[in-house]
Amino acid sequence: GLIYARPGSVEARDLLDEVAWRVQLFQHYPEAVRRVVHFASPPYYANSDDQSLLNDAIVSAVLRNRTFLGSTARYEGRNKYNPAGPDWASQPEAQAHKEQLRAMWKLQKRSSVVCPWAGAVGTSSRASYVRLPIRGGDAVALAPRSLFAHLPYSAGNAITHLTAARGFAAKVATLRKMAKWDPLGSQVDAPAKVDPGAAEAEQAADAAAAAKWEKNAQEKRNATRLRERIIQREKRNAHTPSRPVGESKRFAHHAKQHEESPLTETPPVGAGGKAGGKKSRGGGGRRMLH
């Protein structure tokens, strides 16, 4: 198996070093199993699967107590790969392993990460995930499925979808969906067949998927802006002072009167001669009716 990692804290590096050490130990020195599993007997199964060893390394880092129960002891018990081993469920290590897992999950914390494409197809652009704290303030994060959901099913993304598919049956179904399931085929990679048409079609499909995602994301952004403007407008209206009832009625009456009788400004009577027309009903000679 392969584990892709980037530089991080010393604690994260030590966790990966622990996994590498266990893989090499049980691959090259299977008799070392007897040192950590009291009921193991030769021929040792000596599990060196990187994923199950990683699980035990994570439990060890979170609980700060090295354990081999889930990856090493469990597979020295009877299973379909090791039918000669003792019954695992009847071993005290089986119960101890369950208690370790419960203790680890009690320490879990939840965080979220921005996942833009999730918002284009769902209700939120943030994806929630679990963090398991280790030393140094660091943590082991379990990546949410939505981080990879936008990737198309293709040979280039097979490893991502196989990781997200839980269980052997789910992985087989994923490979069949990509037309890559060939259990009787050669285990050696054949020379690549160049098919320009297929490559162009795949690029066009990726471009169309990207354009669709961008369109959906833009529509969501526009809807969010519109909703924010409506909320701001409602807040402004809620804080606008209202006029007294009597003042509002007088204002409405004068506005109606103004609409029915348009007025124009004229000079006051006696200021530079007589003003033509009749005086307004309001008196004072300030406004004249036409």
Coordinates of N, CA, C and O in Angstrom, one line a residue, residues 14-185:
D14 N 6.2 11.0 13.6 CA 6.4 9.8 14.5 C 5.3 8.7 14.2 O 5.6 7.5 14.2
L15 N 4.1 9.2 14.0 CA 3.0 8.2 13.7 C 3.3 7.4 12.4 O 3.1 6.2 12.4
L16 N 3.7 8.1 11.4 CA 4.0 7.5 10.1 C 5.2 6.6 10.3 O 5.3 5.5 9.7
D17 N 6.2 7.0 11.0 CA 7.4 6.2 11.3 C 7.0 4.9 12.0 O 7.6 3.8 11.7
E18 N 6.1 5.0 12.9 CA 5.6 3.8 13.6 C 5.0 2.8 12.6 O 5.2 1.6 12.7
V19 N 4.2 3.3 11.7 CA 3.6 2.4 10.7 C 4.6 1.7 9.8 O 4.6 0.5 9.6
A20 N 5.6 2.5 9.4 CA 6.7 1.9 8.5 C 7.5 0.9 9.3 O 7.8 -0.1 8.8
W21 N 7.7 1.2 10.6 CA 8.5 0.2 11.4 C 7.7 -1.1 11.6 O 8.3 -2.2 11.5
R22 N 6.4 -1.0 11.8 CA 5.6 -2.2 12.0 C 5.6 -3.0 10.7 O 5.7 -4.3 10.7
V23 N 5.4 -2.4 9.6 CA 5.3 -3.1 8.3 C 6.6 -3.9 8.1 O 6.6 -5.1 7.7
Q24 N 7.8 -3.2 8.2 CA 9.0 -3.8 8.0 C 9.3 -4.9 9.0 O 9.9 -6.0 8.7
L25 N 8.9 -4.7 10.3 CA 9.2 -5.7 11.3 C 8.5 -7.0 11.0 O 9.2 -8.1 11.1
F26 N 7.2 -7.0 10.7 CA 6.5 -8.2 10.6 C 6.7 -8.9 9.2 O 6.5 -10.1 9.0
Q27 N 7.1 -8.1 8.2 CA 7.5 -8.6 6.9 C 8.8 -9.4 7.0 O 8.9 -10.5 6.4
H28 N 9.8 -8.8 7.7 CA 11.1 -9.4 7.7 C 11.4 -10.3 8.9 O 12.2 -11.2 8.8
Y29 N 10.6 -10.1 10.0 CA 10.9 -10.9 11.2 C 9.5 -11.3 11.8 O 9.1 -10.8 12.8
P30 N 8.8 -12.2 11.1 CA 7.5 -12.7 11.5 C 7.5 -13.3 12.9 O 6.5 -13.2 13.7
E31 N 8.6 -13.8 13.4 CA 8.7 -14.4 14.7 C 8.6 -13.4 15.8 O 8.4 -13.7 17.0
A32 N 8.7 -12.1 15.4 CA 8.5 -11.0 16.4 C 7.1 -11.0 17.0 O 6.9 -10.4 18.0
V33 N 6.2 -11.6 16.2 CA 4.8 -11.6 16.7 C 4.7 -12.2 18.1 O 3.9 -11.7 18.9
R34 N 5.4 -13.2 18.3 CA 5.3 -13.9 19.6 C 5.7 -13.0 20.8 O 5.3 -13.2 21.9
R35 N 6.5 -11.9 20.5 CA 6.9 -11.0 21.6 C 5.7 -10.1 22.0 O 5.8 -9.5 23.1
V36 N 4.7 -9.9 21.1 CA 3.6 -9.0 21.4 C 2.3 -9.6 21.5 O 1.3 -9.0 22.0
V37 N 2.2 -10.9 21.1 CA 0.9 -11.7 21.2 C 1.2 -13.0 21.9 O 1.8 -13.9 21.3
H38 N 0.7 -13.1 23.1 CA 1.1 -14.3 23.9 C 0.5 -15.6 23.4 O 1.1 -16.7 23.6
F39 N -0.6 -15.6 22.7 CA -1.2 -16.8 22.3 C -0.8 -17.2 20.8 O -1.2 -18.2 20.3
A40 N 0.0 -16.4 20.2 CA 0.4 -16.7 18.8 C 1.4 -17.9 18.8 O 2.2 -18.1 19.7
S41 N 1.2 -18.7 17.7 CA 2.1 -19.8 17.5 C 2.5 -20.0 16.1 O 1.7 -19.6 15.2
P42 N 3.6 -20.5 15.7 CA 4.0 -20.6 14.3 C 3.2 -21.7 13.6 O 2.7 -22.6 14.3
P43 N 3.0 -21.5 12.3 CA 3.5 -20.4 11.5 C 2.7 -19.1 11.8 O 1.4 -19.1 11.8
Y44 N 3.4 -18.1 12.0 CA 2.7 -16.8 12.3 C 2.1 -16.1 11.1 O 2.6 -16.2 10.0
Y45 N 0.9 -15.6 11.3 CA 0.3 -14.8 10.2 C 1.1 -13.5 10.0 O 1.2 -13.1 8.8
A46 N 1.5 -12.9 11.0 CA 2.4 -11.7 10.9 C 1.8 -10.7 10.0 O 2.4 -10.3 9.0
N47 N 0.6 -10.2 10.3 CA -0.1 -9.2 9.5 C 0.8 -8.0 9.3 O 1.3 -7.4 10.2
S48 N 1.0 -7.7 8.0 CA 1.8 -6.5 7.7 C 1.0 -5.5 6.8 O 1.6 -4.7 6.0
D49 N -0.3 -5.6 6.8 CA -1.2 -4.8 6.0 C -1.0 -3.3 6.6 O -1.2 -3.1 7.8
D50 N -0.7 -2.4 5.7 CA -0.4 -1.0 6.1 C -1.7 -0.4 6.7 O -1.6 0.4 7.7
Q51 N -2.9 -0.7 6.2 CA -4.1 0.0 6.7 C -4.4 -0.4 8.1 O -4.7 0.4 9.0
S52 N -4.4 -1.7 8.4 CA -4.7 -2.1 9.7 C -3.6 -1.8 10.7 O -3.9 -1.4 11.9
L53 N -2.4 -1.8 10.3 CA -1.3 -1.3 11.2 C -1.4 0.2 11.4 O -1.1 0.6 12.6
L54 N -1.9 0.9 10.4 CA -2.1 2.4 10.7 C -3.2 2.6 11.7 O -3.1 3.5 12.5
N55 N -4.2 1.8 11.6 CA -5.3 1.9 12.6 C -4.8 1.8 14.1 O -5.1 2.5 15.0
D56 N -4.0 0.7 14.3 CA -3.4 0.5 15.6 C -2.4 1.6 16.0 O -2.3 2.0 17.1
A57 N -1.7 2.2 15.0 CA -0.8 3.3 15.3 C -1.5 4.5 15.7 O -1.1 5.3 16.6
I58 N -2.7 4.7 15.1 CA -3.5 5.9 15.5 C -4.1 5.7 16.9 O -4.0 6.7 17.7
V59 N -4.6 4.5 17.2 CA -5.1 4.3 18.5 C -3.9 4.5 19.6 O -4.1 5.1 20.6
S60 N -2.7 4.0 19.2 CA -1.6 4.2 20.1 C -1.3 5.7 20.3 O -1.0 6.1 21.5
A61 N -1.3 6.5 19.3 CA -1.0 7.9 19.4 C -2.0 8.6 20.1 O -1.7 9.5 20.9
V62 N -3.3 8.3 19.9 CA -4.4 9.0 20.6 C -4.4 8.7 22.1 O -4.5 9.6 23.0
L63 N -4.2 7.4 22.4 CA -4.3 7.0 23.9 C -2.9 7.1 24.5 O -2.8 6.9 25.7
R64 N -1.9 7.3 23.7 CA -0.5 7.5 24.2 C -0.1 6.2 24.9 O 0.6 6.2 26.0
N65 N -0.4 5.1 24.3 CA -0.1 3.8 24.8 C 0.0 2.8 23.7 O -1.1 2.5 23.0
R66 N 1.1 2.3 23.3 CA 1.3 1.4 22.2 C 0.5 0.2 22.3 O 0.5 -0.5 23.3
T67 N -0.2 -0.1 21.2 CA -1.1 -1.3 21.2 C -0.9 -2.1 19.8 O -0.6 -1.4 18.8
F68 N -1.0 -3.4 19.9 CA -0.9 -4.3 18.7 C -2.2 -5.1 18.6 O -2.2 -6.1 17.8
L69 N -3.2 -4.8 19.3 CA -4.4 -5.6 19.4 C -5.2 -5.7 18.1 O -5.6 -6.8 17.7
G70 N -5.5 -4.6 17.5 CA -6.4 -4.6 16.4 C -5.7 -5.1 15.1 O -6.4 -5.6 14.2
S71 N -4.4 -4.9 14.9 CA -3.8 -5.3 13.7 C -3.0 -6.6 13.8 O -2.9 -7.3 12.8
T72 N -2.4 -6.9 14.9 CA -1.5 -8.0 15.0 C -2.2 -9.2 15.8 O -2.3 -10.3 15.2
A73 N -2.6 -8.9 17.0 CA -3.2 -10.0 17.8 C -4.5 -10.5 17.1 O -4.7 -11.7 17.1
R74 N -5.3 -9.6 16.6 CA -6.6 -10.0 16.0 C -6.3 -11.0 14.9 O -7.1 -12.0 14.7
Y75 N -5.3 -10.8 14.1 CA -5.1 -11.7 12.9 C -4.3 -13.0 13.3 O -4.1 -13.8 12.4
E76 N -3.8 -13.1 14.5 CA -3.2 -14.3 14.9 C -4.3 -15.2 15.5 O -4.1 -16.4 15.7
G77 N -5.5 -14.7 15.7 CA -6.7 -15.5 16.0 C -7.3 -16.1 14.8 O -6.9 -15.8 13.7
R78 N -8.2 -17.0 15.0 CA -8.8 -17.7 13.8 C -9.6 -16.8 13.0 O -10.5 -16.0 13.4
N79 N -9.3 -16.8 11.7 CA -10.1 -16.1 10.7 C -9.9 -16.8 9.3 O -9.2 -17.8 9.3
K80 N -10.6 -16.3 8.3 CA -10.5 -17.0 7.0 C -9.1 -17.0 6.4 O -8.8 -17.9 5.6
Y81 N -8.2 -16.1 6.9 CA -6.9 -16.1 6.4 C -6.0 -17.0 7.3 O -4.9 -17.4 6.8
N82 N -6.4 -17.2 8.5 CA -5.6 -18.0 9.5 C -6.5 -18.9 10.2 O -6.8 -18.8 11.4
P83 N -7.0 -20.0 9.5 CA -8.0 -20.9 10.2 C -7.4 -21.7 11.3 O -8.2 -22.3 12.1
A84 N -6.1 -21.8 11.5 CA -5.5 -22.6 12.6 C -5.4 -21.9 13.9 O -5.0 -22.5 14.9
G85 N -5.6 -20.6 13.9 CA -5.5 -19.8 15.1 C -6.6 -20.0 16.1 O -7.6 -20.6 15.8
P86 N -6.4 -19.6 17.4 CA -7.4 -19.7 18.4 C -8.6 -18.7 18.1 O -8.4 -17.8 17.4
D87 N -9.7 -19.0 18.8 CA -10.9 -18.1 18.6 C -10.6 -16.7 19.2 O -10.2 -16.6 20.4
W88 N -10.7 -15.7 18.3 CA -10.3 -14.4 18.7 C -11.3 -13.8 19.7 O -10.9 -13.2 20.7
A89 N -12.6 -14.1 19.6 CA -13.6 -13.5 20.4 C -13.5 -14.0 21.9 O -13.9 -13.3 22.8
S90 N -12.9 -15.2 22.1 CA -12.8 -15.7 23.4 C -11.5 -15.2 24.1 O -11.3 -15.5 25.3
Q91 N -10.7 -14.5 23.4 CA -9.4 -14.0 24.0 C -9.7 -12.7 24.8 O -10.5 -11.9 24.4
P92 N -9.0 -12.6 26.0 CA -9.2 -11.3 26.7 C -8.8 -10.1 25.9 O -9.2 -9.0 26.1
E93 N -7.9 -10.3 24.9 CA -7.4 -9.2 24.1 C -8.5 -8.6 23.3 O -8.5 -7.4 22.9
A94 N -9.5 -9.4 22.9 CA -10.6 -8.9 22.1 C -11.4 -7.9 22.9 O -11.8 -6.8 22.3
Q95 N -11.7 -8.2 24.1 CA -12.4 -7.2 25.0 C -11.6 -6.0 25.2 O -12.1 -4.8 25.2
A96 N -10.3 -6.2 25.5 CA -9.4 -5.0 25.7 C -9.4 -4.1 24.4 O -9.3 -2.9 24.6
H97 N -9.4 -4.7 23.3 CA -9.4 -3.9 22.0 C -10.7 -3.1 21.9 O -10.6 -1.9 21.5
K98 N -11.8 -3.6 22.3 CA -13.1 -2.9 22.2 C -13.0 -1.7 23.2 O -13.5 -0.6 22.9
E99 N -12.4 -1.9 24.4 CA -12.3 -0.8 25.3 C -11.4 0.3 24.9 O -11.6 1.5 25.1
Q100 N -10.3 -0.1 24.2 CA -9.4 0.9 23.6 C -10.1 1.7 22.6 O -10.0 3.0 22.6
L101 N -10.9 1.1 21.7 CA -11.6 1.9 20.7 C -12.6 2.8 21.3 O -12.8 4.0 20.9
R102 N -13.3 2.4 22.3 CA -14.3 3.3 23.0 C -13.6 4.4 23.6 O -14.1 5.6 23.6
A103 N -12.4 4.2 24.3 CA -11.7 5.3 24.9 C -11.2 6.3 23.8 O -11.2 7.5 24.1
M104 N -10.8 5.8 22.7 CA -10.3 6.7 21.6 C -11.4 7.5 21.1 O -11.3 8.8 21.0
W105 N -12.6 6.9 20.8 CA -13.7 7.7 20.2 C -14.3 8.7 21.2 O -14.8 9.7 20.8
K106 N -14.1 8.5 22.5 CA -14.6 9.5 23.5 C -13.8 10.8 23.4 O -14.2 11.8 23.8
L107 N -12.5 10.7 22.8 CA -11.7 11.9 22.7 C -11.9 12.6 21.4 O -11.2 13.6 21.2
Q108 N -12.7 12.2 20.6 CA -12.9 12.8 19.3 C -13.5 14.2 19.4 O -14.2 14.5 20.3
K109 N -13.1 15.0 18.4 CA -13.6 16.4 18.3 C -14.1 16.6 16.9 O -13.6 15.9 15.9
R110 N -15.0 17.5 16.7 CA -15.5 17.7 15.3 C -15.1 19.1 14.8 O -15.1 20.1 15.6
S111 N -14.7 19.2 13.6 CA -14.3 20.4 12.9 C -15.0 20.4 11.6 O -15.7 19.5 11.2
S112 N -14.8 21.5 10.8 CA -15.4 21.6 9.5 C -14.4 22.3 8.6 O -13.5 23.0 9.0
V113 N -14.6 22.0 7.3 CA -13.7 22.6 6.3 C -14.5 23.1 5.1 O -15.6 22.5 4.8
V114 N -14.1 24.2 4.5 CA -14.8 24.7 3.4 C -14.7 23.8 2.2 O -13.6 23.4 1.8
C115 N -15.8 23.4 1.6 CA -15.8 22.5 0.5 C -16.7 23.1 -0.6 O -17.9 22.8 -0.6
P116 N -16.2 24.0 -1.5 CA -17.1 24.8 -2.4 C -18.0 24.0 -3.2 O -19.2 24.3 -3.4
W117 N -17.6 22.8 -3.8 CA -18.4 22.1 -4.6 C -19.6 21.4 -3.9 O -20.6 21.1 -4.5
A118 N -19.4 21.2 -2.6 CA -20.5 20.6 -1.8 C -21.7 21.6 -1.8 O -22.8 21.2 -1.8
G119 N -21.4 22.9 -1.7 CA -22.5 23.9 -1.7 C -23.2 23.9 -3.0 O -24.4 24.4 -3.0
A120 N -22.6 23.6 -4.1 CA -23.3 23.6 -5.4 C -24.3 22.5 -5.5 O -25.2 22.6 -6.3
V121 N -24.2 21.5 -4.7 CA -25.1 20.3 -4.9 C -25.9 20.1 -3.6 O -26.8 19.2 -3.5
G122 N -25.5 20.7 -2.5 CA -26.2 20.5 -1.2 C -26.6 21.8 -0.5 O -26.7 22.8 -1.2
T123 N -26.8 21.7 0.8 CA -27.3 22.9 1.5 C -26.2 23.7 2.2 O -26.4 24.8 2.6
S124 N -25.0 23.1 2.2 CA -23.9 23.8 2.9 C -22.6 23.6 2.1 O -22.4 22.6 1.5
S125 N -21.7 24.6 2.2 CA -20.4 24.5 1.5 C -19.3 24.1 2.5 O -18.1 24.1 2.2
R126 N -19.7 23.7 3.7 CA -18.8 23.3 4.7 C -19.0 21.8 5.0 O -20.2 21.4 5.1
A127 N -17.9 21.0 5.1 CA -18.0 19.6 5.4 C -17.5 19.3 6.8 O -16.4 19.8 7.1
S128 N -18.2 18.6 7.5 CA -17.8 18.2 8.9 C -17.0 17.0 8.9 O -17.2 16.1 8.1
Y129 N -16.0 17.0 9.8 CA -15.1 15.8 9.9 C -14.7 15.6 11.4 O -14.8 16.5 12.2
V130 N -14.2 14.4 11.6 CA -13.7 14.0 13.0 C -12.2 14.2 13.1 O -11.5 13.9 12.2
R131 N -11.8 14.7 14.3 CA -10.4 14.9 14.6 C -10.1 14.1 15.9 O -10.8 14.2 16.9
L132 N -9.0 13.3 15.8 CA -8.6 12.5 17.0 C -7.3 13.1 17.5 O -6.3 13.1 16.8
P133 N -7.3 13.8 18.6 CA -6.1 14.5 19.1 C -4.9 13.6 19.5 O -5.1 12.5 20.0
I134 N -3.7 14.0 19.1 CA -2.5 13.3 19.5 C -1.6 14.3 20.2 O -2.0 15.4 20.5
R135 N -0.4 14.0 20.5 CA 0.5 14.9 21.2 C 0.8 16.1 20.4 O 0.7 16.2 19.2
G136 N 1.3 17.2 21.1 CA 1.8 18.4 20.4 C 0.7 19.2 19.9 O 0.9 20.1 19.0
G137 N -0.6 19.0 20.3 CA -1.7 19.8 19.8 C -2.1 19.4 18.4 O -2.9 20.1 17.8
D138 N -1.5 18.4 17.8 CA -1.9 17.9 16.5 C -3.0 16.9 16.6 O -3.5 16.6 17.7
A139 N -3.5 16.5 15.4 CA -4.7 15.5 15.4 C -4.6 14.7 14.1 O -4.1 15.2 13.1
V140 N -5.3 13.6 14.2 CA -5.5 12.8 13.0 C -6.9 13.1 12.6 O -7.9 12.9 13.3
A141 N -7.1 13.5 11.3 CA -8.4 13.9 10.8 C -8.9 12.8 9.9 O -8.1 12.2 9.1
L142 N -10.2 12.5 10.0 CA -10.8 11.5 9.1 C -11.5 12.3 8.0 O -12.5 13.0 8.2
A143 N -11.0 12.2 6.8 CA -11.5 13.1 5.7 C -13.0 12.7 5.4 O -13.3 11.6 5.2
P144 N -13.8 13.8 5.2 CA -15.2 13.5 4.9 C -15.3 13.0 3.4 O -14.5 13.4 2.6
R145 N -16.3 12.2 3.1 CA -16.6 11.7 1.8 C -16.8 12.8 0.8 O -16.4 12.7 -0.4
S146 N -17.4 13.9 1.2 CA -17.7 15.0 0.2 C -16.5 15.7 -0.4 O -16.6 16.3 -1.4
L147 N -15.3 15.5 0.3 CA -14.1 16.1 -0.3 C -13.7 15.5 -1.7 O -13.1 16.1 -2.5
F148 N -14.2 14.2 -1.9 CA -13.9 13.5 -3.1 C -15.1 13.3 -4.0 O -15.0 12.7 -5.1
A149 N -16.3 13.7 -3.6 CA -17.5 13.3 -4.3 C -17.6 14.0 -5.7 O -18.3 13.6 -6.5
H150 N -16.8 15.1 -5.9 CA -16.9 15.9 -7.1 C -16.1 15.2 -8.2 O -16.2 15.6 -9.4
L151 N -15.2 14.3 -7.9 CA -14.3 13.7 -8.9 C -15.0 12.7 -9.7 O -15.8 11.9 -9.1
P152 N -14.9 12.7 -11.0 CA -15.6 11.7 -11.8 C -15.0 10.3 -11.7 O -13.8 10.2 -11.2
Y153 N -15.8 9.3 -11.9 CA -15.2 7.9 -11.9 C -14.4 7.7 -13.1 O -14.9 7.7 -14.3
S154 N -13.1 7.6 -12.9 CA -12.2 7.4 -14.0 C -11.0 6.6 -13.5 O -10.7 6.6 -12.3
A155 N -10.2 6.1 -14.4 CA -8.9 5.4 -14.0 C -8.0 6.4 -13.2 O -7.3 5.9 -12.3
G156 N -8.0 7.6 -13.6 CA -7.1 8.6 -12.9 C -7.5 8.9 -11.5 O -6.7 9.3 -10.7
N157 N -8.8 8.6 -11.2 CA -9.2 8.9 -9.8 C -9.6 7.6 -9.1 O -10.3 7.7 -8.1
A158 N -9.2 6.5 -9.6 CA -9.6 5.2 -9.0 C -9.2 5.1 -7.6 O -10.0 4.6 -6.7
I159 N -8.0 5.5 -7.3 CA -7.5 5.3 -5.9 C -8.3 6.1 -4.9 O -8.6 5.6 -3.8
T160 N -8.8 7.3 -5.3 CA -9.6 8.1 -4.4 C -10.9 7.4 -4.1 O -11.4 7.4 -3.0
H161 N -11.6 7.0 -5.2 CA -12.9 6.3 -5.0 C -12.8 5.0 -4.3 O -13.7 4.6 -3.5
L162 N -11.7 4.3 -4.5 CA -11.5 3.0 -3.8 C -11.3 3.3 -2.3 O -11.8 2.5 -1.4
T163 N -10.6 4.4 -2.0 CA -10.4 4.7 -0.6 C -11.8 5.0 0.1 O -12.0 4.7 1.3
A164 N -12.6 5.8 -0.6 CA -13.9 6.2 0.0 C -14.9 5.0 0.1 O -15.8 5.0 0.9
A165 N -14.7 4.0 -0.8 CA -15.6 2.8 -0.8 C -15.2 1.9 0.4 O -14.1 1.4 0.4
R166 N -16.1 1.7 1.4 CA -15.8 0.9 2.5 C -16.1 -0.5 2.3 O -17.2 -0.9 1.9
G167 N -15.1 -1.4 2.5 CA -15.4 -2.8 2.3 C -15.0 -3.4 1.0 O -15.0 -2.6 0.0
F168 N -14.7 -4.7 0.9 CA -14.2 -5.3 -0.4 C -15.3 -5.2 -1.4 O -15.0 -4.9 -2.6
A169 N -16.5 -5.5 -1.0 CA -17.6 -5.6 -2.0 C -17.9 -4.2 -2.6 O -18.1 -4.1 -3.8
A170 N -17.8 -3.1 -1.8 CA -17.9 -1.8 -2.3 C -16.8 -1.4 -3.3 O -17.0 -0.7 -4.3
K171 N -15.6 -1.8 -3.0 CA -14.5 -1.5 -3.8 C -14.6 -2.3 -5.2 O -14.3 -1.7 -6.2
V172 N -15.1 -3.5 -5.1 CA -15.3 -4.3 -6.4 C -16.4 -3.6 -7.2 O -16.2 -3.4 -8.4
A173 N -17.4 -3.1 -6.6 CA -18.5 -2.4 -7.3 C -18.0 -1.1 -7.9 O -18.4 -0.8 -9.1
T174 N -17.1 -0.4 -7.2 CA -16.5 0.8 -7.8 C -15.7 0.5 -9.0 O -15.8 1.2 -10.0
L175 N -14.8 -0.6 -8.9 CA -14.0 -0.9 -10.1 C -14.9 -1.4 -11.3 O -14.6 -1.1 -12.4
R176 N -15.9 -2.1 -11.0 CA -16.8 -2.5 -12.1 C -17.5 -1.3 -12.7 O -17.7 -1.3 -13.9
K177 N -17.9 -0.3 -11.9 CA -18.5 0.9 -12.4 C -17.5 1.6 -13.4 O -18.0 2.3 -14.4
M178 N -16.2 1.5 -13.1 CA -15.2 2.2 -14.0 C -14.7 1.2 -15.0 O -13.8 1.5 -15.8
A179 N -15.3 0.0 -15.1 CA -14.9 -1.0 -16.1 C -13.4 -1.4 -15.9 O -12.7 -1.6 -16.9
K180 N -13.0 -1.4 -14.6 CA -11.6 -1.8 -14.3 C -11.5 -3.0 -13.5 O -10.4 -3.3 -13.1
W181 N -12.5 -3.7 -13.3 CA -12.5 -5.0 -12.5 C -12.1 -6.1 -13.4 O -12.8 -6.5 -14.3
D182 N -10.9 -6.7 -13.2 CA -10.4 -7.8 -14.0 C -9.6 -8.7 -13.1 O -8.3 -8.7 -13.1
P183 N -10.2 -9.5 -12.2 CA -9.5 -10.3 -11.3 C -8.6 -11.4 -11.9 O -7.7 -11.9 -11.3
L184 N -8.9 -11.8 -13.2 CA -8.1 -12.8 -13.8 C -7.1 -12.3 -14.8 O -6.4 -13.0 -15.4
G185 N -7.0 -10.9 -14.8 CA -6.1 -10.3 -15.7 C -4.6 -10.4 -15.1 O -4.4 -10.8 -14.0

